[in-house]
mmCIF file of C-alpha atoms and ligand atoms in Angstrom:
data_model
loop_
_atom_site.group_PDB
_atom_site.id
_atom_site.type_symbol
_atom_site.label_atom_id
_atom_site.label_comp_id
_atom_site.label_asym_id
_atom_site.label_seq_id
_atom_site.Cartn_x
_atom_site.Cartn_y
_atom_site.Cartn_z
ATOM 1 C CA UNK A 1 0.000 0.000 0.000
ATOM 2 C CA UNK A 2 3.184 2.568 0.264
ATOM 3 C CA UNK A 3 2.381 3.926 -3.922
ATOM 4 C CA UNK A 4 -1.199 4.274 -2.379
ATOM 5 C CA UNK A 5 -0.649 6.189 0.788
ATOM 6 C CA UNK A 6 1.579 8.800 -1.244
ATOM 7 C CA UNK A 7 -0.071 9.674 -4.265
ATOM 8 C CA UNK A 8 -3.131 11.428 -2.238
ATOM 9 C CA UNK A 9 -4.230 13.888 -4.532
ATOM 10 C CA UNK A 10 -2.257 17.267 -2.708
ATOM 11 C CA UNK A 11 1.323 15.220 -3.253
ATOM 12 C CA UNK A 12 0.531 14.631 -7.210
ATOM 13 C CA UNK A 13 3.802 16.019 -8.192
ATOM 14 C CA UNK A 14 5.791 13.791 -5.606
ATOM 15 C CA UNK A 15 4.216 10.573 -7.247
ATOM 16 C CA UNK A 16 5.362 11.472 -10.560
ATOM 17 C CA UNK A 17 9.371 11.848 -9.863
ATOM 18 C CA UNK A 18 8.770 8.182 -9.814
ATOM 19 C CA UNK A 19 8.196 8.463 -13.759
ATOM 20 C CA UNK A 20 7.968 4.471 -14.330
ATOM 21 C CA UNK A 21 5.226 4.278 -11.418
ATOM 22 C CA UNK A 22 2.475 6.430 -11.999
ATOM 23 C CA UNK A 23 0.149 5.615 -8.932
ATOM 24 C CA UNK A 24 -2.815 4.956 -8.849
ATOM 25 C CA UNK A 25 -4.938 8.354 -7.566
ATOM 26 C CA UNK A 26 -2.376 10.199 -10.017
ATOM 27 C CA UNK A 27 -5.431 12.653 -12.061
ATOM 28 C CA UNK A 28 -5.576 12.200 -15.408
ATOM 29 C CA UNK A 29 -4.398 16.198 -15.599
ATOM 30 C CA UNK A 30 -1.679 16.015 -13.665
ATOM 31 C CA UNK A 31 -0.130 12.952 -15.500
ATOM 32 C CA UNK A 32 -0.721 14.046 -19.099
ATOM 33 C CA UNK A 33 0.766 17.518 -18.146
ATOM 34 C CA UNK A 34 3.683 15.802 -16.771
ATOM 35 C CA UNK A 35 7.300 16.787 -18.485
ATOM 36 C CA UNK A 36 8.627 13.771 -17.858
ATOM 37 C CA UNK A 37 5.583 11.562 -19.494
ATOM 38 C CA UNK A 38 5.062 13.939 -22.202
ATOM 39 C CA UNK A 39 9.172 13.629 -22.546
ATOM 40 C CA UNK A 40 8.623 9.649 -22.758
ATOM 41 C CA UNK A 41 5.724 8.483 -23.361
ATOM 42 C CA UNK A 42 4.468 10.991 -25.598
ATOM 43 C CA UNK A 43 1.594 8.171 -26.476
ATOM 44 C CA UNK A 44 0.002 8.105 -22.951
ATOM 45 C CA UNK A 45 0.383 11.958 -22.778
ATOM 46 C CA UNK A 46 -1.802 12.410 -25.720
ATOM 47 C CA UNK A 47 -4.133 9.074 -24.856
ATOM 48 C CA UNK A 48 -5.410 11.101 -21.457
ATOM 49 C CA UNK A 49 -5.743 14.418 -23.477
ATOM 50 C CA UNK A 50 -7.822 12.768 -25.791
ATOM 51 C CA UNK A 51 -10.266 11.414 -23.224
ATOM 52 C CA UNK A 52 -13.574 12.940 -21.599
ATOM 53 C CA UNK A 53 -12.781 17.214 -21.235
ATOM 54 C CA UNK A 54 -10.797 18.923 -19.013
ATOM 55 C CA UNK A 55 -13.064 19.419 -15.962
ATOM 56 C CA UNK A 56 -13.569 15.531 -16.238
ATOM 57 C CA UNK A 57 -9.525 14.817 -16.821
ATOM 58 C CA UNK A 58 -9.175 16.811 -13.463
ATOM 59 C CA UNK A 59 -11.107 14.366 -11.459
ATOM 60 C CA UNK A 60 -10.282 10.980 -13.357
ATOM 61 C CA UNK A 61 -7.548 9.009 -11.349
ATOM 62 C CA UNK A 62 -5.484 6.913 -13.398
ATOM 63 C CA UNK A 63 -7.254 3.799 -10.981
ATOM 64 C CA UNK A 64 -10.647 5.026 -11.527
ATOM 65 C CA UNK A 65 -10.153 5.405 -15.005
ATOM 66 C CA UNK A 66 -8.960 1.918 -15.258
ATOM 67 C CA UNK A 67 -11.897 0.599 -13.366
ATOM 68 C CA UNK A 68 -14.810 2.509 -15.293
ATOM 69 C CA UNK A 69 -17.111 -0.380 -16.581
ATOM 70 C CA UNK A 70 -17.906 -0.950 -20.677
ATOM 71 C CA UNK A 71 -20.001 1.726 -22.154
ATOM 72 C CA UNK A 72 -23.614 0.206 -23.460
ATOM 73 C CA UNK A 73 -26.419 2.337 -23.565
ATOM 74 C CA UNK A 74 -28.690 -0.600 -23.155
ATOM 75 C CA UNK A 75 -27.092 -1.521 -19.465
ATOM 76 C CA UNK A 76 -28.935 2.165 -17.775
ATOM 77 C CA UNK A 77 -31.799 1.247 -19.862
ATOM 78 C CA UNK A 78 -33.525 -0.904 -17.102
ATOM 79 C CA UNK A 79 -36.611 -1.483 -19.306
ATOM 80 C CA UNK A 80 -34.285 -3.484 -21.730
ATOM 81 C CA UNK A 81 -32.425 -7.143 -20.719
ATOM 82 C CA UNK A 82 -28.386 -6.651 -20.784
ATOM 83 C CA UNK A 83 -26.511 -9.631 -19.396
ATOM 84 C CA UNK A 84 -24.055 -7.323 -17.536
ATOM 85 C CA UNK A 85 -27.028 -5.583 -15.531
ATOM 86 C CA UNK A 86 -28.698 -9.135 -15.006
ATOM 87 C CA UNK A 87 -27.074 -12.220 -16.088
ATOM 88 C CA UNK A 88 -28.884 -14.148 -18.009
ATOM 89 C CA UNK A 89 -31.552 -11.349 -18.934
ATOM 90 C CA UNK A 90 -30.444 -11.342 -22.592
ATOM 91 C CA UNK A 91 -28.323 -8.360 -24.261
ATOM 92 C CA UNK A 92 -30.530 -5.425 -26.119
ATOM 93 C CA UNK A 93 -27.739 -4.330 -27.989
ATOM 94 C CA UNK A 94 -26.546 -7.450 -30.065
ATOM 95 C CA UNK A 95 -29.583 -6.881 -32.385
ATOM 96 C CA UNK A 96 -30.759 -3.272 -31.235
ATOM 97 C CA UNK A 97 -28.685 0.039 -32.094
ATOM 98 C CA UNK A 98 -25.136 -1.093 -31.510
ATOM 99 C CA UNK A 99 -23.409 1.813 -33.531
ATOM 100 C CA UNK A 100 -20.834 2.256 -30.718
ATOM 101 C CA UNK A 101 -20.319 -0.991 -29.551
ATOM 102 C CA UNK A 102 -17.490 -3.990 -30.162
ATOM 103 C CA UNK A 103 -16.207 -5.572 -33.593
ATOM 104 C CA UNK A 104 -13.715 -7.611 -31.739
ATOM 105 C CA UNK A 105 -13.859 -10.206 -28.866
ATOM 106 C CA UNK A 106 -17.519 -10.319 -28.657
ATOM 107 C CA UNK A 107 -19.714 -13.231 -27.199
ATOM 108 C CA UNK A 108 -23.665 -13.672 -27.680
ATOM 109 C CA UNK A 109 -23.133 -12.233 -24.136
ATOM 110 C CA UNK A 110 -22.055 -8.882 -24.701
ATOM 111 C CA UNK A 111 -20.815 -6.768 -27.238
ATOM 112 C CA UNK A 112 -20.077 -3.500 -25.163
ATOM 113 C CA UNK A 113 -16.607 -1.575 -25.171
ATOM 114 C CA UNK A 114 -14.428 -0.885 -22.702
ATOM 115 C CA UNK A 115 -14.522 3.688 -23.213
ATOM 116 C CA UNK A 116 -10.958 4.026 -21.452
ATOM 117 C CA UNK A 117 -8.209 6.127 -24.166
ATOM 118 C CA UNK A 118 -5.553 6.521 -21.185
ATOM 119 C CA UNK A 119 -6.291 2.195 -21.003
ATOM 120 C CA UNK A 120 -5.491 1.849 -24.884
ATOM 121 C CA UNK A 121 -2.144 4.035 -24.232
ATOM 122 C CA UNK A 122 -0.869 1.874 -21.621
ATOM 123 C CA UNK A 123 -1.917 -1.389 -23.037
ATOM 124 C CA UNK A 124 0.231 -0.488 -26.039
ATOM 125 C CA UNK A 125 3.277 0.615 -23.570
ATOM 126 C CA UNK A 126 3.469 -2.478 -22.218
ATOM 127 C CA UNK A 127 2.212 -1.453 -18.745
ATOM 128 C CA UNK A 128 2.521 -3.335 -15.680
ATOM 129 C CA UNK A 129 -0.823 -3.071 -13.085
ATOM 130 C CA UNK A 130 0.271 -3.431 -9.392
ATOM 131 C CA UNK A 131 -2.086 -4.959 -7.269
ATOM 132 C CA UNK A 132 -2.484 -5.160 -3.377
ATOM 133 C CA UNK A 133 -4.516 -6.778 -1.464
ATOM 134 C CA UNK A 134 -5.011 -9.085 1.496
ATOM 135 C CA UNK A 135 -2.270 -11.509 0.036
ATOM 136 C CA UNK A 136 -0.122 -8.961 -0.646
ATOM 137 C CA UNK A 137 1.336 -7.542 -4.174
ATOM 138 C CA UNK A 138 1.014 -8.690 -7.512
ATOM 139 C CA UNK A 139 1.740 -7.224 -10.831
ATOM 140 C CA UNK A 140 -0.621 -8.452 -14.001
ATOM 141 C CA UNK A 141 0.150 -7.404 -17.394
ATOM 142 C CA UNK A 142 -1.866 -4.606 -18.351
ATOM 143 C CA UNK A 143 -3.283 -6.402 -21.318
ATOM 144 C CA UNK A 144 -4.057 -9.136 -19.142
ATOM 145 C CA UNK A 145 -6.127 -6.984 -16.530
ATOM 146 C CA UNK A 146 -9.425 -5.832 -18.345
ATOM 147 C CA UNK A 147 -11.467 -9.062 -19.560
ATOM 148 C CA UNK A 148 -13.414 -10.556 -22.540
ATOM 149 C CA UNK A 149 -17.059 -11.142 -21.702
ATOM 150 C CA UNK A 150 -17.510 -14.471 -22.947
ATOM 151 C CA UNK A 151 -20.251 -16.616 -20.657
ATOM 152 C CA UNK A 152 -19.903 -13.513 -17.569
ATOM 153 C CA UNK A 153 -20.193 -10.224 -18.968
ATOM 154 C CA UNK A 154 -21.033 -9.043 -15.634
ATOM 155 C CA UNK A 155 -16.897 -8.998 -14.747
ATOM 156 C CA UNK A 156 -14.834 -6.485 -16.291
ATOM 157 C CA UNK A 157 -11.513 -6.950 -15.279
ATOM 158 C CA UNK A 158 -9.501 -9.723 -12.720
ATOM 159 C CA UNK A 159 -9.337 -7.548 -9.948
ATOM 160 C CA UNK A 160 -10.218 -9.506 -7.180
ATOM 161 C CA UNK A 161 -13.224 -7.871 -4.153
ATOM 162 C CA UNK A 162 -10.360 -7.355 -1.766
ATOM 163 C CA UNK A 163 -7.893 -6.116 -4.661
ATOM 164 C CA UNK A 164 -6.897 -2.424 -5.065
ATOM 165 C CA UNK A 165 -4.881 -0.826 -7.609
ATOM 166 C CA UNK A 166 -2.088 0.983 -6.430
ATOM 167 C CA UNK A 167 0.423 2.028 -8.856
ATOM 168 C CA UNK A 168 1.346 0.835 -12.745
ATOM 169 C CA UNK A 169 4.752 0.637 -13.510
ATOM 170 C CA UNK A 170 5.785 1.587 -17.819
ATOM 171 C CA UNK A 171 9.161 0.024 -18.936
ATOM 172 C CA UNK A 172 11.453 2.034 -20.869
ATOM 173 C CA UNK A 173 10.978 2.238 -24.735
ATOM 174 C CA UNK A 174 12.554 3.957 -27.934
ATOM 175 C CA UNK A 175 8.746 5.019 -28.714
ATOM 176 C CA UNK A 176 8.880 8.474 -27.831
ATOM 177 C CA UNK A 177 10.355 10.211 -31.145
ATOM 178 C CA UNK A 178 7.468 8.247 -32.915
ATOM 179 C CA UNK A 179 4.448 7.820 -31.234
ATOM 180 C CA UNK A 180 1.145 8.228 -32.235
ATOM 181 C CA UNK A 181 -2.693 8.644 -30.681
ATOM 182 C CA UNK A 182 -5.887 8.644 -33.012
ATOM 183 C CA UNK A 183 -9.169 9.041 -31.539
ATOM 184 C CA UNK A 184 -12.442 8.902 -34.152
ATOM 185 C CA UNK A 185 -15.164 9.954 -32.559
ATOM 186 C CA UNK A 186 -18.750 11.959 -33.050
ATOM 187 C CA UNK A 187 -17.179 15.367 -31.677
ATOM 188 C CA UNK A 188 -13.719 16.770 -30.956
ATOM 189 C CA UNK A 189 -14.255 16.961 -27.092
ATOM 190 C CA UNK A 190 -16.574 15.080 -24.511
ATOM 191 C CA UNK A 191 -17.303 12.314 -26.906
ATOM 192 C CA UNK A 192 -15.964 8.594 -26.402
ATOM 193 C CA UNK A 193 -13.986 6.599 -28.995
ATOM 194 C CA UNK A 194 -15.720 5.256 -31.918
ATOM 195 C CA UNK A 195 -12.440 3.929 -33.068
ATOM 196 C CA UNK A 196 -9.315 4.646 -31.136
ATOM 197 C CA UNK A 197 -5.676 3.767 -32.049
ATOM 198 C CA UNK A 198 -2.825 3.583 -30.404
ATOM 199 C CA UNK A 199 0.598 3.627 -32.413
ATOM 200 C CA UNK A 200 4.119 3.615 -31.176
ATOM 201 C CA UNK A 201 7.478 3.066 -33.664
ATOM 202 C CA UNK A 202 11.215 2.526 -33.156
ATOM 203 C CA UNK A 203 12.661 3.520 -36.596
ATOM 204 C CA UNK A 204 16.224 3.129 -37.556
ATOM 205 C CA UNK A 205 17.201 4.444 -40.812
ATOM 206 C CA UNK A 206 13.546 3.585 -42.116
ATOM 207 C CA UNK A 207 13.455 0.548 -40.937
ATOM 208 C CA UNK A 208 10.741 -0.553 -37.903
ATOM 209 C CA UNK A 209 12.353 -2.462 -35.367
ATOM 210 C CA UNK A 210 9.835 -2.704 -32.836
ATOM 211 C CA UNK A 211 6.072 -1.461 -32.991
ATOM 212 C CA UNK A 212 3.581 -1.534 -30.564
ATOM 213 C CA UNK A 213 -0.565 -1.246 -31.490
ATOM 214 C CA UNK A 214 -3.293 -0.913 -29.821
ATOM 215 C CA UNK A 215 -7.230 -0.017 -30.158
ATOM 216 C CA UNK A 216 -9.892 1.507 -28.420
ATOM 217 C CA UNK A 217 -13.724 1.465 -29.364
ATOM 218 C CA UNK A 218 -13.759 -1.732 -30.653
ATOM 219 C CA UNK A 219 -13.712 -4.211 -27.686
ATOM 220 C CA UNK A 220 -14.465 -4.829 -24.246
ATOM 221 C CA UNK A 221 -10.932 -4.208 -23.311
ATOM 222 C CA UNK A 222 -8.228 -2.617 -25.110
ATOM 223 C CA UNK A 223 -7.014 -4.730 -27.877
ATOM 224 C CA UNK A 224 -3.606 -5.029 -28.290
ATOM 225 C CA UNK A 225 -3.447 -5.899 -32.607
ATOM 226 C CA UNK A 226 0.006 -8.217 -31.428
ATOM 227 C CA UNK A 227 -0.007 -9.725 -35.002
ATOM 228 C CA UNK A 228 -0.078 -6.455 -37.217
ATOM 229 C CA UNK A 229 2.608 -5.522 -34.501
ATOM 230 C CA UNK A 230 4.839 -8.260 -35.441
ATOM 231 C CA UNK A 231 4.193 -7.895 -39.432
ATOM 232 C CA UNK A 232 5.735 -4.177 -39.121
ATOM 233 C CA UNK A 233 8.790 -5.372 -38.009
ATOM 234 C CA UNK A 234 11.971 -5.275 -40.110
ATOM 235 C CA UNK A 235 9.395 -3.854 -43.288
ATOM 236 C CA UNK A 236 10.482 -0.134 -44.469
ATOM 237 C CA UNK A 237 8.438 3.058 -43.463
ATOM 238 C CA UNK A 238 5.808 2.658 -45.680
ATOM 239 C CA UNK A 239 1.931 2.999 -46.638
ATOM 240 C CA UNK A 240 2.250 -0.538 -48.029
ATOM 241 C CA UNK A 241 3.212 -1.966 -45.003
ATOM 242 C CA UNK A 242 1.239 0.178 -42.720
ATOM 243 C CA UNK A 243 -2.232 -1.100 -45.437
ATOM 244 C CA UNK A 244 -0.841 -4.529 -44.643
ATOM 245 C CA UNK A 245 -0.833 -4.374 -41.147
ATOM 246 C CA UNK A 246 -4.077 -2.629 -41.049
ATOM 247 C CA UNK A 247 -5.439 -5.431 -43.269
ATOM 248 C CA UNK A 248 -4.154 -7.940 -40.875
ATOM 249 C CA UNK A 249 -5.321 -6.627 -37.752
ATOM 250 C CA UNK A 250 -9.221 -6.690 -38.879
ATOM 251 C CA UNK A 251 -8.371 -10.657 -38.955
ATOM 252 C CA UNK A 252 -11.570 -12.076 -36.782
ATOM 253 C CA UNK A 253 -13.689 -8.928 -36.728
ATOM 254 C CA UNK A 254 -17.177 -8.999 -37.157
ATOM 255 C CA UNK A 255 -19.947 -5.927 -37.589
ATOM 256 C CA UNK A 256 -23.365 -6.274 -35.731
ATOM 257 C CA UNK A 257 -25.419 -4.034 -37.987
ATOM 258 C CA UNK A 258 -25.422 -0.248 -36.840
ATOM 259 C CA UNK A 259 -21.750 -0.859 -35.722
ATOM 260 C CA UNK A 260 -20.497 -2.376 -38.996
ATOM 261 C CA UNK A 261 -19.177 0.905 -40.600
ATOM 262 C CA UNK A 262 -16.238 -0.012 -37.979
ATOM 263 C CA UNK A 263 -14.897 -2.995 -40.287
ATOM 264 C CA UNK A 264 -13.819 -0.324 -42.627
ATOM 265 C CA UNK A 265 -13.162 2.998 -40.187
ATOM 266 C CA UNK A 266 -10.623 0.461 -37.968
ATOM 267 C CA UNK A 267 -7.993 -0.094 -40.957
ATOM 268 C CA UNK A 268 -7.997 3.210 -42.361
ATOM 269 C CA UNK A 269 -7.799 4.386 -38.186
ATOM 270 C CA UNK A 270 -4.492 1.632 -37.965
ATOM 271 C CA UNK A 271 -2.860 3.008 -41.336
ATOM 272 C CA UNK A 272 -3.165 6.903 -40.517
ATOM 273 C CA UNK A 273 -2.360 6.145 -36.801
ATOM 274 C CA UNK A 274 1.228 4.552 -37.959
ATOM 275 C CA UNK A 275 1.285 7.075 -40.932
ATOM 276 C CA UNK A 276 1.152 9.925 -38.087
ATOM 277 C CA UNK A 277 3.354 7.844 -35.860
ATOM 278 C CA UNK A 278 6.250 7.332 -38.213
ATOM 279 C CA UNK A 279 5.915 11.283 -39.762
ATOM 280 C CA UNK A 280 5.020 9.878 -43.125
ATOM 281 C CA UNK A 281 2.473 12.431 -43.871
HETATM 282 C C1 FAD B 1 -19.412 12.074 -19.394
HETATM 283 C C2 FAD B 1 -18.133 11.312 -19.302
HETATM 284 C C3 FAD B 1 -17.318 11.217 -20.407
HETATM 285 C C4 FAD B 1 -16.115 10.499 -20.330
HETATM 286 N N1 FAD B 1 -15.339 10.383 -21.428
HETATM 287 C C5 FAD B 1 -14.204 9.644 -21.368
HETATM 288 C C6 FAD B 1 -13.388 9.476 -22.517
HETATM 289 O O1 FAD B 1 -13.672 9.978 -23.607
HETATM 290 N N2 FAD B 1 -12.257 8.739 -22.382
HETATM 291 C C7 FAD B 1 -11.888 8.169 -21.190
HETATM 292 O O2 FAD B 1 -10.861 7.520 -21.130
HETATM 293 N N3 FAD B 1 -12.655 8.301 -20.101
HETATM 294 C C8 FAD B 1 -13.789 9.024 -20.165
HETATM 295 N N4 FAD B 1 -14.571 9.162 -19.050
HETATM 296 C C9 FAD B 1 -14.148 8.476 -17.824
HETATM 297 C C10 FAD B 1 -13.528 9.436 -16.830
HETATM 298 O O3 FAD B 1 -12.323 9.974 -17.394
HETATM 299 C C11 FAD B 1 -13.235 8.745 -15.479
HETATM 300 O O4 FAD B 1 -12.045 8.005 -15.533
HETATM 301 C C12 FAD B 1 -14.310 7.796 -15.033
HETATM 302 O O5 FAD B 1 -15.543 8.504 -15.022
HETATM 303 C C13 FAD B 1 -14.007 7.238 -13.629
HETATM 304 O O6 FAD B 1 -13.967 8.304 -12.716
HETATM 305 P P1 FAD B 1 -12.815 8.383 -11.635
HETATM 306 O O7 FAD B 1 -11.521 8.258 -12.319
HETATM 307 O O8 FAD B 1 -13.083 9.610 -10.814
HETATM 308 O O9 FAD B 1 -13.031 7.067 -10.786
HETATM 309 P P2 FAD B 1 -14.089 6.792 -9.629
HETATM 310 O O10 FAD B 1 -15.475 7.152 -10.095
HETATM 311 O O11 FAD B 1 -13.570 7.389 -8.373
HETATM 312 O O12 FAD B 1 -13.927 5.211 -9.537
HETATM 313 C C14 FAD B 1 -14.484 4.350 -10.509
HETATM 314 C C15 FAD B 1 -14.539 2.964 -9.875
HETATM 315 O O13 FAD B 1 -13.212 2.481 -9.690
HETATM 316 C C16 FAD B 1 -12.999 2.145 -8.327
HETATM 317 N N5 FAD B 1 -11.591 2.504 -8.050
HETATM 318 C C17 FAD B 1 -11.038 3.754 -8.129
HETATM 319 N N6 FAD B 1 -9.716 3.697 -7.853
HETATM 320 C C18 FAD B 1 -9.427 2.379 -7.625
HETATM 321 C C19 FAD B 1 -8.209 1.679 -7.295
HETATM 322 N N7 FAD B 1 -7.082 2.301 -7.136
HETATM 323 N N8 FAD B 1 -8.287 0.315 -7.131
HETATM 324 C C20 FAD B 1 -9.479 -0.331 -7.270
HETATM 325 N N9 FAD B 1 -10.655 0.294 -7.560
HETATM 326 C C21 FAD B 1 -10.608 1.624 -7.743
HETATM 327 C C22 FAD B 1 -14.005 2.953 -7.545
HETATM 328 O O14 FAD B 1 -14.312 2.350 -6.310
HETATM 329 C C23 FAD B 1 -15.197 2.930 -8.496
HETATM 330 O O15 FAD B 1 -15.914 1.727 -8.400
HETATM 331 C C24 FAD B 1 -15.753 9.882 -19.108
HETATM 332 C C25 FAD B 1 -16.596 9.997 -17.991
HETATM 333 C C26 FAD B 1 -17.765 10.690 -18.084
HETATM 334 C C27 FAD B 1 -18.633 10.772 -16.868
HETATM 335 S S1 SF4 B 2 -23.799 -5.208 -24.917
HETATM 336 FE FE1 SF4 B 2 -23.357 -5.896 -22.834
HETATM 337 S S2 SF4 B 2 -23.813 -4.100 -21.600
HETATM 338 FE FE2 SF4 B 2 -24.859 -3.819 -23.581
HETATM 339 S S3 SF4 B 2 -26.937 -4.731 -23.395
HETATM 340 FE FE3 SF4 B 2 -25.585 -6.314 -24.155
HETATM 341 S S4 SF4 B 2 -24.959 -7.367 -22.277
HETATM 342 FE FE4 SF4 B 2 -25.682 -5.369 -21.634
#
């Protein structure tokens, strides 16, 4: 509990001279406007910025923001069934008006998105979550922490009832020259993700030698696109193989109706993401 007890809300700037471990009631402002983040990890400075408004970034905790459940209209509409209100109830949205929900990882469940930005950010960073509880510390990959729905839609993540967050921990990268946040959505402020991407780089003389890729909008956690990732690697700066990797990452999506315009607003969202990443533009 020692990240916990020290990152109270009037000691914000003594939390974040421990760059690597932003903690856990760190406020989205404070982190985002943090020299040091912005320095490196340009891609989780401009994630935050990107999510909710300013008033709303000045309240959101990094925790809290990790925590917030998948957005569904349906779920605060207690005349319809969801499965995540009332498992078992059936799920309004997989036939109703989905136009914001998931084209990836879906069950017959539950097709609702997880709305984090700052969550697709660290997913792509390679974030570690530290956990305490009544067993003591562990540390889960951050892609590992927010769940699928599959048969229990009602759990969002494998925090445990007597679990809290209390810090995250970002290892070092070469992604900072060449990193990249995209965030579609109905307005430029206040509006949640209809895509999201997440794109980070490490270019040597052209050539990608790591990548990292991650979206938001489309699933009920962020989804880390680890094969495009790989497929970037060793290929030349290029809108060939930034088309490709798009192309590859849409490997297992599927529309729902109102929501289908996603299948083609994803790829194009991956290629200008890495196009802006890389400076080819
Ligand atoms: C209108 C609106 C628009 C928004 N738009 C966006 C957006 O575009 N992008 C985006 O990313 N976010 C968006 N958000 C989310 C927002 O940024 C907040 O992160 C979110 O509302 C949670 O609020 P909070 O951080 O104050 O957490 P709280 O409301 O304080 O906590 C949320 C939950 O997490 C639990 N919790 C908090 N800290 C911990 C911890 N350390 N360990 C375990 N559990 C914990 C709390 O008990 C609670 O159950 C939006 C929110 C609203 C209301
Ligand atoms: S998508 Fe999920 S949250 Fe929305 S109605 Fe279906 S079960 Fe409920």
């Amino acid at each position: 509990m020692k990240q916990f007890q020290y990152v109270r809300p009037a000691t914000q700037q003594a939390v974040l001279d421990v760059i690597n471990k932003p903690g856990a009631l760190a406020l989205n402002s404070v982190v985002s406007e943090n020299k040091l983040v912005a320095d490196k990890y340009p891609l989780l400075a401009m994630a935050l910025k990107a999510g909710a408004s300013p008033q709303l970034r000045n309240m959101a905790t990094v925790g809290g923001n990790m925590m917030q459940r998948t957005r569904c209209t349906y779920f605060y509409d207690t005349a319809m069934p969801c499965n995540k209100r009332v498992p078992g109830s059936g799920c309004g949205a997989y036939e109703g008006v989905n136009r914001m929900h998931a084209i990836f990882g879906t069950s017959t469940q539950c097709i609702a998105v997880h709305p984090s930005d700052m969550c697709v950010g660290l997913a792509a960073l390679d974030a570690m979550v530290i956990i305490a509880g009544k067993k003591g510390e562990r540390r889960l990959p951050f892609t590992e922490f927010h769940r699928l729905p599959g048969d229990h839609p009602e759990t969002d993540n494998r925090l445990a009832p007597d679990e809290m967050i209390v810090a995250l921990e970002i290892p070092d990268n070469n992604f900072a020259k060449n990193s990249y946040y995209l965030k579609v959505r109905d307005r430029q402020s206040y509006a949640f993700a209809l895509v999201s991407v997440a794109a980070a780089l490490d270019i040597e003389n052209g050539i990608i030698r790591h990548a990292r890729l991650a979206m938001g909008g489309v699933a009920h956690k962020p989804w880390r696109l680890f094969d495009a990732e790989k497929s970037l690697i060793g290929k030349r700066v290029s809108e060939e193989s930034f088309q490709q990797a798009a192309q590859l990452a849409m490997q297992g999506a599927k529309g729902f109706g109102y929501n289908s315009f996603k299948l083609k607003l994803a790829p194009a969202g991956i290629a200008e993401a890495l196009k802006q990443a890389s400076g080819l533009v």
